[in-house]
Amino acid sequence: MLPIVFEWHWDAGRMVFMGLLYFALGIISLGLLVAFLKTLLDIYTGAPTEEHH
């Protein structure tokens, strides 16, 4: 069930669920954005890379 479905009724349980869902998706997106920006920063500044074993 999604909020765009015609028979969706907003109640407290669904508001909490959707709030937590969007919060979790926001945290995941923020983590991916930080990793992407750090990668770009390392590429453009020529930061030395660590050797992996």
PDB file of C-alpha atoms in Angstrom:
ATOM      1  CA  MET A   1       0.000   0.000   0.000  1.00  0.00           C
ATOM      2  CA  LEU A   2       1.297   3.411  -0.921  1.00  0.00           C
ATOM      3  CA  PRO A   3      -0.001   6.911  -0.198  1.00  0.00           C
ATOM      4  CA  ILE A   4      -0.904   7.276  -3.889  1.00  0.00           C
ATOM      5  CA  VAL A   5      -3.344   4.343  -3.684  1.00  0.00           C
ATOM      6  CA  PHE A   6      -6.953   5.544  -3.743  1.00  0.00           C
ATOM      7  CA  GLU A   7      -8.045   3.734  -0.582  1.00  0.00           C
ATOM      8  CA  TRP A   8      -5.171   4.978   1.584  1.00  0.00           C
ATOM      9  CA  HIS A   9      -6.381   6.409   4.898  1.00  0.00           C
ATOM     10  CA  TRP A  10      -3.981   8.407   7.018  1.00  0.00           C
ATOM     11  CA  ASP A  11      -4.018   7.318  10.637  1.00  0.00           C
ATOM     12  CA  ALA A  12      -1.444   7.562  13.412  1.00  0.00           C
ATOM     13  CA  GLY A  13       0.126   4.162  12.708  1.00  0.00           C
ATOM     14  CA  ARG A  14       0.683   4.876   9.048  1.00  0.00           C
ATOM     15  CA  MET A  15       2.017   8.366   9.765  1.00  0.00           C
ATOM     16  CA  VAL A  16       4.594   6.898  12.136  1.00  0.00           C
ATOM     17  CA  PHE A  17       5.497   4.156   9.654  1.00  0.00           C
ATOM     18  CA  MET A  18       5.867   6.546   6.711  1.00  0.00           C
ATOM     19  CA  GLY A  19       7.790   9.024   8.869  1.00  0.00           C
ATOM     20  CA  LEU A  20      10.261   6.357   9.939  1.00  0.00           C
ATOM     21  CA  LEU A  21      10.523   5.032   6.392  1.00  0.00           C
ATOM     22  CA  TYR A  22      11.347   8.451   4.969  1.00  0.00           C
ATOM     23  CA  PHE A  23      13.756   9.100   7.862  1.00  0.00           C
ATOM     24  CA  ALA A  24      15.632   5.856   7.124  1.00  0.00           C
ATOM     25  CA  LEU A  25      15.710   6.596   3.394  1.00  0.00           C
ATOM     26  CA  GLY A  26      17.026  10.076   4.161  1.00  0.00           C
ATOM     27  CA  ILE A  27      19.842   8.687   6.337  1.00  0.00           C
ATOM     28  CA  ILE A  28      20.818   6.189   3.634  1.00  0.00           C
ATOM     29  CA  SER A  29      20.755   8.906   0.966  1.00  0.00           C
ATOM     30  CA  LEU A  30      22.826  11.227   3.136  1.00  0.00           C
ATOM     31  CA  GLY A  31      25.430   8.499   3.684  1.00  0.00           C
ATOM     32  CA  LEU A  32      25.659   7.821  -0.047  1.00  0.00           C
ATOM     33  CA  LEU A  33      25.980  11.545  -0.759  1.00  0.00           C
ATOM     34  CA  VAL A  34      28.801  11.931   1.775  1.00  0.00           C
ATOM     35  CA  ALA A  35      30.662   8.941   0.312  1.00  0.00           C
ATOM     36  CA  PHE A  36      30.232  10.314  -3.217  1.00  0.00           C
ATOM     37  CA  LEU A  37      31.456  13.787  -2.235  1.00  0.00           C
ATOM     38  CA  LYS A  38      34.456  12.376  -0.356  1.00  0.00           C
ATOM     39  CA  THR A  39      35.345  10.280  -3.400  1.00  0.00           C
ATOM     40  CA  LEU A  40      35.164  13.311  -5.682  1.00  0.00           C
ATOM     41  CA  LEU A  41      37.263  15.322  -3.231  1.00  0.00           C
ATOM     42  CA  ASP A  42      39.917  12.584  -3.152  1.00  0.00           C
ATOM     43  CA  ILE A  43      39.965  12.375  -6.946  1.00  0.00           C
ATOM     44  CA  TYR A  44      40.319  16.104  -7.540  1.00  0.00           C
ATOM     45  CA  THR A  45      42.818  16.806  -4.743  1.00  0.00           C
ATOM     46  CA  GLY A  46      45.018  13.872  -5.701  1.00  0.00           C
ATOM     47  CA  ALA A  47      44.953  12.442  -2.210  1.00  0.00           C
ATOM     48  CA  PRO A  48      47.189   9.387  -1.893  1.00  0.00           C
ATOM     49  CA  THR A  49      45.334   6.129  -1.779  1.00  0.00           C
ATOM     50  CA  GLU A  50      46.003   3.422   0.763  1.00  0.00           C
ATOM     51  CA  GLU A  51      47.256   0.102  -0.495  1.00  0.00           C
ATOM     52  CA  HIS A  52      44.852  -2.709   0.257  1.00  0.00           C
ATOM     53  CA  HIS A  53      46.121  -6.182   1.066  1.00  0.00           C
TER      54      HIS A  53
END
